[in-house]
Tab-separated table of C-alpha atoms in Angstrom:
chain	number	residue	atom	x	y	z
A	251	ASN	CA	89.221	100.659	155.978
A	252	LEU	CA	89.166	103.442	153.384
A	253	ALA	CA	89.608	106.178	155.987
A	254	HIS	CA	92.774	104.584	157.369
A	255	GLU	CA	94.258	104.221	153.886
A	256	LEU	CA	93.485	107.866	153.138
A	257	ARG	CA	95.196	108.948	156.350
A	258	ARG	CA	98.277	106.988	155.344
A	259	GLY	CA	98.241	109.082	152.187
A	260	GLY	CA	98.089	112.362	154.105
A	261	TYR	CA	94.343	113.026	153.839
A	262	ASP	CA	91.983	113.873	156.701
A	263	PRO	CA	88.787	112.135	155.518
A	264	ALA	CA	85.719	114.095	156.595
A	265	LEU	CA	82.249	112.632	156.904
A	266	VAL	CA	78.748	114.045	156.809
A	267	GLY	CA	76.076	111.524	157.808
A	268	TYR	CA	76.873	108.149	159.324
A	269	THR	CA	78.313	104.762	158.383
A	270	THR	CA	76.268	102.402	160.610
A	271	THR	CA	79.451	100.940	162.068
A	272	THR	CA	78.514	99.226	165.327
A	273	PRO	CA	81.364	99.094	167.881
A	274	ASP	CA	82.939	95.752	168.732
A	275	PRO	CA	80.906	94.524	171.755
A	276	ARG	CA	83.940	92.601	173.004
A	277	LYS	CA	85.745	95.868	173.613
A	278	THR	CA	82.832	98.175	174.409
A	279	ALA	CA	80.623	98.513	177.495
A	280	PRO	CA	77.036	97.288	176.903
A	281	ASN	CA	75.574	100.652	177.943
A	282	ASP	CA	77.713	102.604	175.491
A	283	PRO	CA	75.383	105.140	173.785
A	284	ARG	CA	76.640	104.030	170.386
A	285	PHE	CA	74.628	100.822	170.729
A	286	PHE	CA	71.401	102.823	170.951
A	287	VAL	CA	71.663	104.793	167.707
A	288	LEU	CA	71.976	104.174	163.972
A	289	GLY	CA	75.535	103.010	164.464
A	290	ASP	CA	78.857	104.651	165.138
A	291	ILE	CA	81.053	106.300	162.540
A	292	MET	CA	83.731	104.131	160.947
A	293	ASP	CA	87.083	104.571	162.621
A	294	GLY	CA	89.330	107.032	160.819
A	295	PHE	CA	86.676	109.419	159.537
A	296	HIS	CA	86.486	112.955	160.887
A	297	PRO	CA	82.766	113.746	161.434
A	298	VAL	CA	81.765	117.258	160.394
A	299	GLY	CA	78.021	116.598	160.348
A	300	ALA	CA	77.233	113.426	162.278
A	301	PHE	CA	73.721	111.979	161.977
A	302	GLU	CA	74.016	108.767	163.978
A	303	ASN	CA	71.696	110.004	166.751
A	304	ARG	CA	70.094	112.877	164.773
A	305	ASP	CA	70.577	115.345	167.649
A	306	ALA	CA	72.597	117.792	165.561
A	307	TYR	CA	69.987	117.768	162.807
A	308	PHE	CA	67.016	118.310	165.097
A	309	GLY	CA	68.958	121.009	166.938
A	310	TRP	CA	69.549	122.799	163.643
A	311	VAL	CA	65.851	122.556	162.757
A	312	ALA	CA	64.933	124.128	166.099
A	313	SER	CA	67.558	126.849	165.654
A	314	GLN	CA	65.847	127.861	162.409
A	315	GLY	CA	62.697	128.757	164.355
A	316	PHE	CA	60.771	125.560	163.657
A	317	LYS	CA	58.927	124.220	166.702
A	318	LEU	CA	59.682	120.531	167.055
A	319	PRO	CA	56.766	118.276	168.073
A	320	PRO	CA	56.975	116.358	171.400
A	321	THR	CA	58.063	113.302	169.414
A	322	ARG	CA	60.632	114.937	167.182
A	323	GLU	CA	60.392	112.241	164.479
A	324	ASP	CA	56.793	113.343	163.887
A	325	ILE	CA	58.163	115.988	161.524
A	326	TRP	CA	58.012	113.063	159.081
A	327	LEU	CA	54.266	112.668	159.448
A	328	PRO	CA	52.025	113.991	156.663
A	329	GLN	CA	50.697	117.477	157.200
A	330	GLY	CA	47.646	117.185	159.421
A	331	GLY	CA	49.265	114.788	161.891
A	332	ALA	CA	48.921	111.093	162.594
A	333	GLY	CA	46.131	109.456	160.662
A	334	ALA	CA	45.973	112.237	158.083
A	335	THR	CA	46.707	109.932	155.185
A	336	ALA	CA	44.787	110.089	151.951
A	337	SER	CA	43.205	106.982	150.464
A	338	SER	CA	45.812	106.906	147.700
A	339	GLY	CA	48.607	106.143	150.126
A	340	ALA	CA	50.412	107.195	153.274
A	341	THR	CA	52.828	109.458	151.394
A	342	SER	CA	50.454	111.407	149.154
A	343	ARG	CA	50.579	114.478	151.410
A	344	PRO	CA	53.703	116.533	152.114
A	345	ALA	CA	55.712	116.071	155.288
A	346	VAL	CA	55.277	118.426	158.214
A	347	ILE	CA	58.873	119.602	157.767
A	348	PRO	CA	59.445	122.014	154.834
A	349	SER	CA	62.081	121.133	152.251
A	350	GLU	CA	64.369	123.989	153.302
A	351	LEU	CA	64.652	122.272	156.701
A	352	SER	CA	64.759	118.663	155.501
A	353	ASP	CA	67.610	116.388	156.506
A	354	THR	CA	68.710	116.376	152.855
A	355	THR	CA	69.152	120.151	153.011
A	356	TRP	CA	70.965	119.847	156.340
A	357	PHE	CA	73.483	117.345	154.946
A	358	THR	CA	74.201	119.702	152.071
A	359	GLU	CA	74.668	122.680	154.397
A	360	ARG	CA	77.126	120.716	156.528
A	361	GLY	CA	79.032	119.561	153.467
A	362	LEU	CA	79.249	123.032	151.937
A	363	SER	CA	80.322	124.535	155.250
A	364	TYR	CA	83.187	122.068	155.428
A	365	LEU	CA	84.246	122.666	151.821
A	366	ARG	CA	84.267	126.431	152.322
A	367	GLY	CA	86.520	125.994	155.329
A	368	ARG	CA	88.922	123.805	153.337
A	369	GLU	CA	89.116	126.042	150.278
A	370	GLY	CA	92.641	126.070	148.926
A	371	ARG	CA	93.630	122.872	150.731
A	372	PRO	CA	93.233	119.200	149.741
A	373	TRP	CA	90.152	117.462	151.078
A	374	PHE	CA	88.194	114.215	151.024
A	375	LEU	CA	84.503	114.275	151.888
A	376	HIS	CA	82.148	111.354	152.439
A	377	LEU	CA	78.866	113.228	151.908
A	378	GLY	CA	76.284	110.708	153.060
A	379	TYR	CA	72.610	111.494	152.521
A	380	TYR	CA	69.867	109.701	154.452
A	381	ARG	CA	67.216	109.764	151.734
A	382	PRO	CA	65.549	108.107	149.984
A	383	HIS	CA	65.094	106.149	153.203
A	384	PRO	CA	62.290	105.360	155.635
A	385	PRO	CA	60.231	106.971	156.901
A	386	PHE	CA	59.016	107.388	153.336
A	387	ILE	CA	57.593	110.876	153.018
A	388	ALA	CA	58.696	113.927	151.043
A	389	SER	CA	58.396	117.623	151.749
A	390	ALA	CA	56.669	119.952	149.328
A	391	PRO	CA	57.122	120.320	146.388
A	392	TYR	CA	58.838	116.931	146.039
A	393	HIS	CA	55.843	114.999	147.377
A	394	ALA	CA	53.867	115.864	144.225
A	395	MET	CA	56.656	116.029	141.652
A	396	TYR	CA	55.770	112.633	140.146
A	397	ARG	CA	52.387	111.129	139.322
A	398	PRO	CA	51.560	107.705	140.778
A	399	GLU	CA	49.901	106.674	137.525
A	400	ASP	CA	53.248	107.092	135.732
A	401	MET	CA	55.085	104.654	138.011
A	402	PRO	CA	55.949	101.128	136.825
A	403	LYS	CA	53.732	98.398	138.207
A	404	PRO	CA	55.214	96.273	140.999
A	405	VAL	CA	56.785	92.984	139.961
A	406	ARG	CA	54.881	90.543	142.121
A	407	ALA	CA	52.553	87.564	142.187
A	408	ALA	CA	48.803	88.041	141.885
A	409	ASN	CA	48.502	88.099	145.665
A	410	ALA	CA	50.679	87.850	148.760
A	411	ALA	CA	49.611	84.293	149.555
A	412	GLU	CA	50.762	83.103	146.131
A	413	GLU	CA	54.067	84.978	146.510
A	414	ALA	CA	54.719	83.367	149.885
A	415	LYS	CA	54.705	79.846	148.426
A	416	GLN	CA	58.116	80.229	146.762
A	417	ASN	CA	60.277	79.964	149.861
A	418	ALA	CA	59.862	79.796	153.648
A	419	LEU	CA	61.866	82.981	154.217
A	420	LEU	CA	59.862	84.898	151.636
A	421	GLY	CA	56.670	83.599	153.218
A	422	TYR	CA	57.843	84.807	156.598
A	423	TYR	CA	58.523	88.308	155.316
A	424	VAL	CA	55.206	88.500	153.492
A	425	ASP	CA	53.441	87.637	156.752
A	426	HIS	CA	55.494	89.743	159.168
A	427	VAL	CA	57.140	92.873	157.715
A	428	SER	CA	55.150	95.842	158.981
A	429	GLN	CA	54.574	99.208	157.346
A	430	ALA	CA	55.505	100.758	160.706
A	431	SER	CA	59.172	100.316	159.775
A	432	PHE	CA	58.696	102.472	156.668
A	433	PHE	CA	56.028	105.063	157.486
A	434	GLN	CA	55.928	107.188	160.626
A	435	ASP	CA	52.236	106.289	161.007
A	436	GLY	CA	52.318	102.797	159.453
A	437	LYS	CA	49.839	100.237	160.762
A	438	LYS	CA	49.354	97.329	158.330
A	439	LEU	CA	51.668	94.749	156.800
A	440	GLY	CA	53.822	95.780	153.877
A	441	SER	CA	52.297	92.973	151.838
A	442	GLU	CA	48.839	94.515	152.301
A	443	MET	CA	49.656	97.565	150.180
A	444	SER	CA	47.394	97.947	147.160
A	445	ASP	CA	48.711	98.710	143.683
A	446	GLN	CA	47.552	102.310	144.186
A	447	GLU	CA	49.425	102.634	147.475
A	448	VAL	CA	52.575	101.150	145.955
A	449	ALA	CA	52.324	103.574	143.031
A	450	GLN	CA	52.100	106.509	145.447
A	451	LEU	CA	55.052	105.187	147.439
A	452	ARG	CA	57.126	104.966	144.263
A	453	ALA	CA	56.174	108.495	143.251
A	454	THR	CA	57.252	109.703	146.691
A	455	TYR	CA	60.512	107.775	146.406
A	456	CYS	CA	61.230	109.462	143.074
A	457	GLY	CA	60.515	112.819	144.680
A	458	LEU	CA	63.038	112.101	147.420
A	459	MET	CA	65.625	111.221	144.776
A	460	SER	CA	64.946	114.493	142.957
A	461	GLU	CA	65.546	116.361	146.193
A	462	ILE	CA	68.948	114.662	146.382
A	463	ASP	CA	69.596	115.710	142.771
A	464	ASP	CA	68.807	119.334	143.583
A	465	GLN	CA	71.005	119.384	146.673
A	466	LEU	CA	73.917	117.718	144.904
A	467	GLY	CA	73.510	120.403	142.265
A	468	ARG	CA	74.309	122.981	144.944
A	469	VAL	CA	77.507	121.108	145.826
A	470	PHE	CA	78.537	120.755	142.186
A	471	ASP	CA	77.835	124.441	141.544
A	472	TYR	CA	80.117	125.351	144.436
A	473	LEU	CA	82.920	123.165	143.078
A	474	LYS	CA	82.589	124.825	139.674
A	475	GLN	CA	82.474	128.337	141.108
A	476	THR	CA	85.656	127.693	143.094
A	477	ASN	CA	87.493	126.031	140.181
A	478	GLN	CA	87.601	122.646	141.924
A	479	TRP	CA	85.244	120.764	139.595
A	480	ASP	CA	87.989	119.653	137.213
A	481	ASP	CA	90.193	118.474	140.074
A	482	THR	CA	87.612	116.422	141.974
A	483	LEU	CA	86.799	112.726	141.630
A	484	ILE	CA	83.102	112.136	142.348
A	485	VAL	CA	81.751	108.675	143.167
A	486	PHE	CA	77.992	108.415	143.699
A	487	THR	CA	76.623	105.180	145.108
A	488	CYS	CA	74.528	103.869	147.996
A	489	ASP	CA	74.424	101.058	150.516
A	490	HIS	CA	71.345	99.075	149.479
A	491	GLY	CA	68.293	98.951	147.265
A	492	GLU	CA	64.593	98.844	148.157
A	493	GLN	CA	61.797	96.421	147.304
A	494	LEU	CA	59.155	99.183	146.969
A	495	GLY	CA	56.338	96.652	146.747
A	496	ASP	CA	58.037	94.213	144.392
A	497	HIS	CA	57.270	90.643	145.484
A	498	HIS	CA	54.884	92.128	148.081
A	499	LEU	CA	57.854	93.352	150.126
A	500	LEU	CA	59.198	96.565	151.589
A	501	GLY	CA	62.774	97.158	152.654
A	502	LYS	CA	66.169	95.653	151.916
A	503	ILE	CA	65.529	91.992	152.601
A	504	GLY	CA	65.673	88.549	151.078
A	505	TYR	CA	67.360	87.616	147.819
A	506	PHE	CA	65.629	89.608	145.077
A	507	ASP	CA	67.580	91.992	142.848
A	508	GLU	CA	65.647	95.050	144.006
A	509	SER	CA	67.394	94.969	147.386
A	510	TYR	CA	70.883	94.720	145.882
A	511	ARG	CA	71.014	96.668	142.627
A	512	ILE	CA	72.378	100.109	143.423
A	513	PRO	CA	73.720	103.089	141.472
A	514	MET	CA	77.407	103.494	140.711
A	515	VAL	CA	78.250	106.775	138.997
A	516	VAL	CA	81.873	107.878	138.612
A	517	ARG	CA	82.897	111.318	137.362
A	518	ASP	CA	86.636	111.248	136.661
A	519	PRO	CA	87.857	114.771	135.783
A	520	ARG	CA	91.057	113.647	134.059
A	521	GLN	CA	91.478	114.133	130.334
A	522	GLU	CA	91.958	110.373	129.963
A	523	ALA	CA	88.275	109.962	130.855
A	524	ASN	CA	86.897	112.432	128.303
A	525	GLY	CA	86.067	109.712	125.792
A	526	THR	CA	83.636	107.892	128.092
A	527	ARG	CA	81.708	110.820	129.589
A	528	GLY	CA	77.973	110.213	129.673
A	529	THR	CA	78.265	106.534	128.821
A	530	VAL	CA	76.683	103.640	130.714
A	531	GLU	CA	78.654	100.491	131.511
A	532	ALA	CA	76.560	97.311	131.563
A	533	ARG	CA	79.146	95.005	133.094
A	534	PHE	CA	78.887	94.033	136.750
A	535	THR	CA	80.349	96.311	139.389
A	536	GLU	CA	80.223	95.807	143.146
A	537	THR	CA	80.400	98.095	146.166
A	538	ILE	CA	83.853	96.729	146.937
A	539	ASP	CA	85.129	98.456	143.770
A	540	THR	CA	84.707	101.867	145.401
A	541	MET	CA	87.765	101.771	147.657
A	542	PRO	CA	90.348	100.674	145.053
A	543	THR	CA	88.911	103.201	142.567
A	544	ILE	CA	89.484	106.076	144.989
A	545	LEU	CA	92.900	104.896	146.134
A	546	GLU	CA	94.191	104.364	142.592
A	547	TRP	CA	92.962	107.809	141.516
A	548	LEU	CA	94.882	109.339	144.425
A	549	GLY	CA	97.986	107.327	143.596
A	550	LEU	CA	97.805	105.388	146.871
A	551	PRO	CA	98.470	101.649	147.228
A	552	VAL	CA	95.497	99.280	147.334
A	553	PRO	CA	95.726	96.783	150.237
A	554	ARG	CA	95.926	93.141	149.250
A	555	GLN	CA	92.776	92.261	151.184
A	556	CYS	CA	90.651	94.516	148.955
A	557	ASP	CA	88.386	92.154	147.032
A	558	GLY	CA	87.225	94.786	144.535
A	559	HIS	CA	88.925	96.361	141.543
A	560	SER	CA	89.425	99.907	140.352
A	561	LEU	CA	86.846	101.250	137.912
A	562	LEU	CA	89.257	103.772	136.400
A	563	PRO	CA	90.013	101.549	133.369
A	564	PHE	CA	86.326	101.837	132.422
A	565	CYS	CA	86.561	105.626	132.707
A	566	GLU	CA	89.584	105.518	130.407
A	567	GLY	CA	87.771	103.381	127.842
A	568	GLU	CA	90.013	100.370	128.417
A	569	PRO	CA	88.047	97.873	130.534
A	570	PRO	CA	90.058	94.866	131.743
A	571	ALA	CA	89.713	91.784	129.556
A	572	ASP	CA	89.279	89.564	132.629
A	573	TRP	CA	86.552	91.638	134.319
A	574	ARG	CA	84.008	89.736	136.427
A	575	THR	CA	81.072	88.099	134.662
A	576	GLU	CA	79.043	87.433	137.808
A	577	VAL	CA	78.256	89.016	141.153
A	578	HIS	CA	78.120	87.595	144.656
A	579	TYR	CA	76.235	88.834	147.677
A	580	GLU	CA	75.133	87.528	151.037
A	581	PHE	CA	72.323	88.272	153.483
A	582	ASP	CA	72.090	87.617	157.217
A	583	PHE	CA	68.445	87.264	158.235
A	584	ARG	CA	68.769	86.384	161.918
A	585	ASP	CA	66.675	88.290	164.452
A	586	LEU	CA	66.309	91.558	162.540
A	587	TYR	CA	64.924	94.567	164.361
A	588	TYR	CA	61.523	94.192	162.716
A	589	SER	CA	61.344	90.389	162.576
A	590	LYS	CA	62.575	87.198	164.225
A	591	PRO	CA	62.519	84.570	161.470
A	592	GLU	CA	64.758	82.044	163.194
A	593	SER	CA	62.083	80.955	165.688
A	594	SER	CA	59.319	80.840	163.072
A	595	LEU	CA	61.418	78.948	160.528
A	596	GLY	CA	63.034	76.602	163.021
A	597	VAL	CA	66.493	77.626	161.832
A	598	PRO	CA	69.392	78.051	164.321
A	599	MET	CA	70.745	81.582	164.560
A	600	ASP	CA	74.117	80.608	163.097
A	601	LYS	CA	72.419	79.208	159.993
A	602	CYS	CA	70.203	82.229	159.256
A	603	SER	CA	72.125	83.269	156.174
A	604	LEU	CA	71.996	83.028	152.414
A	605	ALA	CA	74.483	83.568	149.607
A	606	VAL	CA	73.867	84.376	145.947
A	607	VAL	CA	75.863	83.959	142.757
A	608	GLN	CA	74.287	85.581	139.720
A	609	ASP	CA	75.201	86.389	136.151
A	610	GLU	CA	73.189	87.551	133.154
A	611	ASN	CA	71.554	84.143	132.687
A	612	TYR	CA	71.042	82.393	136.008
A	613	LYS	CA	70.793	83.063	139.730
A	614	TYR	CA	71.609	80.541	142.460
A	615	VAL	CA	70.567	81.196	146.073
A	616	HIS	CA	72.123	78.958	148.713
A	617	PHE	CA	70.751	78.812	152.252
A	618	ALA	CA	72.623	77.378	155.219
A	619	ALA	CA	69.509	75.548	156.447
A	620	LEU	CA	66.751	75.964	153.842
A	621	PRO	CA	66.294	74.482	150.349
A	622	PRO	CA	68.138	76.336	147.549
A	623	LEU	CA	66.627	78.460	144.802
A	624	PHE	CA	67.607	78.573	141.137
A	625	PHE	CA	66.209	81.052	138.619
A	626	ASP	CA	66.432	81.097	134.825
A	627	LEU	CA	66.749	84.860	134.351
A	628	ALA	CA	66.441	84.773	130.571
A	629	ASN	CA	62.995	83.173	130.739
A	630	ASP	CA	61.941	84.370	134.188
A	631	PRO	CA	63.439	87.827	134.875
A	632	GLY	CA	60.941	88.444	137.672
A	633	GLN	CA	62.231	85.350	139.511
A	634	PHE	CA	58.889	83.701	140.162
A	635	VAL	CA	59.695	80.078	139.225
A	636	ASN	CA	62.185	78.169	141.355
A	637	ARG	CA	63.963	75.642	139.123
A	638	ALA	CA	65.962	74.013	141.931
A	639	GLY	CA	63.830	70.869	141.794
A	640	ASP	CA	63.645	70.683	137.999
A	641	PRO	CA	65.816	67.821	136.633
A	642	ALA	CA	66.412	69.814	133.448
A	643	TYR	CA	68.332	72.396	135.498
A	644	ALA	CA	70.155	70.050	137.896
A	645	ALA	CA	73.533	70.130	136.126
A	646	ARG	CA	73.407	73.881	135.635
A	647	MET	CA	72.542	74.474	139.279
A	648	GLY	CA	75.438	72.256	140.344
A	649	GLU	CA	77.754	74.372	138.202
A	650	TYR	CA	76.656	77.564	139.962
A	651	ALA	CA	76.968	75.952	143.398
A	652	ALA	CA	80.564	75.049	142.500
A	653	ARG	CA	81.182	78.623	141.353
A	654	MET	CA	80.045	79.880	144.728
A	655	LEU	CA	82.393	77.497	146.534
A	656	ASP	CA	85.310	78.512	144.302
A	657	TRP	CA	84.602	82.171	145.012
A	658	ARG	CA	84.407	81.685	148.773
A	659	LEU	CA	87.697	79.786	148.787
A	660	GLY	CA	89.412	82.442	146.700
A	661	PHE	CA	88.208	85.380	148.768
A	662	ALA	CA	88.633	84.070	152.294
A	663	GLU	CA	90.377	86.285	154.858
A	664	ARG	CA	93.562	87.344	153.069
A	665	THR	CA	94.990	90.135	155.209
A	666	LEU	CA	98.156	88.151	155.948
A	667	THR	CA	98.239	86.058	152.767
A	668	GLY	CA	101.757	86.161	151.367
A	669	TYR	CA	103.479	86.700	154.731
A	670	ARG	CA	105.973	84.022	155.780
A	671	ALA	CA	108.593	83.677	158.479
A	672	THR	CA	111.951	82.550	157.054
A	673	PRO	CA	115.515	82.149	158.364
A	674	LYS	CA	116.163	85.546	156.795
A	675	GLY	CA	113.205	87.152	158.515
A	676	LEU	CA	109.685	88.092	157.434
A	677	GLU	CA	109.032	87.561	153.751
A	678	VAL	CA	106.160	89.337	152.029
A	679	ARG	CA	105.063	88.202	148.594
A	680	ALA	CA	103.280	90.521	146.206
A	681	ALA	CA	99.904	89.521	144.775
């Protein structure tokens, strides 16, 4: 828990947004309100702009003189109300809510308010923005900042039926994931979106990202104006990707790269990092690298159970010689809020999971109760051809399956690894 480690170091970690941390149901009453919202805030963080139930945000909107509709989420409908969608796509018109009252603006206001109150004292801020996130719609002028015709074409099969043949889980998603989970007025399946509608969605998504850019600019300007810019470590990342029509899918689902590739931008103000400013690192990083990066920069110890590694050596221009050459990720697809694949696929709940090991050349997807997938990324970067049944790839696939097993054995629960009771008392070995 990053917040707990920061508190051990004397910091009071503040949070704007939410962390989708559901309480332990074994210790929490079933009617606890935290089970009915986006998720509670991770223990240890001090919320200064909580968004888990959105009440504070909608209250702020109302306090600015904006009349909320009876269904408050309808501020994310296109101007004109439900059904007022142009033929080019559900997001081609601006949202009802103006940009100066968007949730992105609200997050920034909460963050700046906190920073102003902490001026002259150390601080740590988890500034969590909601966008770009469903419901997909942007306020003016961001809704029209990018042209749909300039967007890259979706990476997908000629039609949804052809896409669905690759794997039973993919087929399930193609047939069941609804646009209602992504648009306030969505009606059809996500797989029914035309190329034109996908292009408009992508243009809207880019507009939402530009709104984030503009609001972060306000935060960075404040840090510069108050002479804190050169004393502040900035880590910009996110929690998941988005299919955006690739493989006829919407959302963060399945096993394709689009759902898992995320940004990782580190701005280290130290002089030791001057030589790498503005550079792009192509080697694999993972979300788990965030915590050790922050703790090392602050001079705090990194707990043994941290599976990631600090990224500061990359900032200093001295990347570790033994850095990872592959990435691992897992996905739990049981009974999601917009789908129930276990009954349709005939897979027990406890086996509704998949794990992936992937490097620059190959990708192996292992299911607990479905046939595996194996992709030759050099010859099939779009991951359309499953080579798992191809004898020419059998040995290679076995190698990657063994890699996955090695990784799982090496990174099992390790919180108490190295602790041993001895006649002299508790012995703790270093890593």
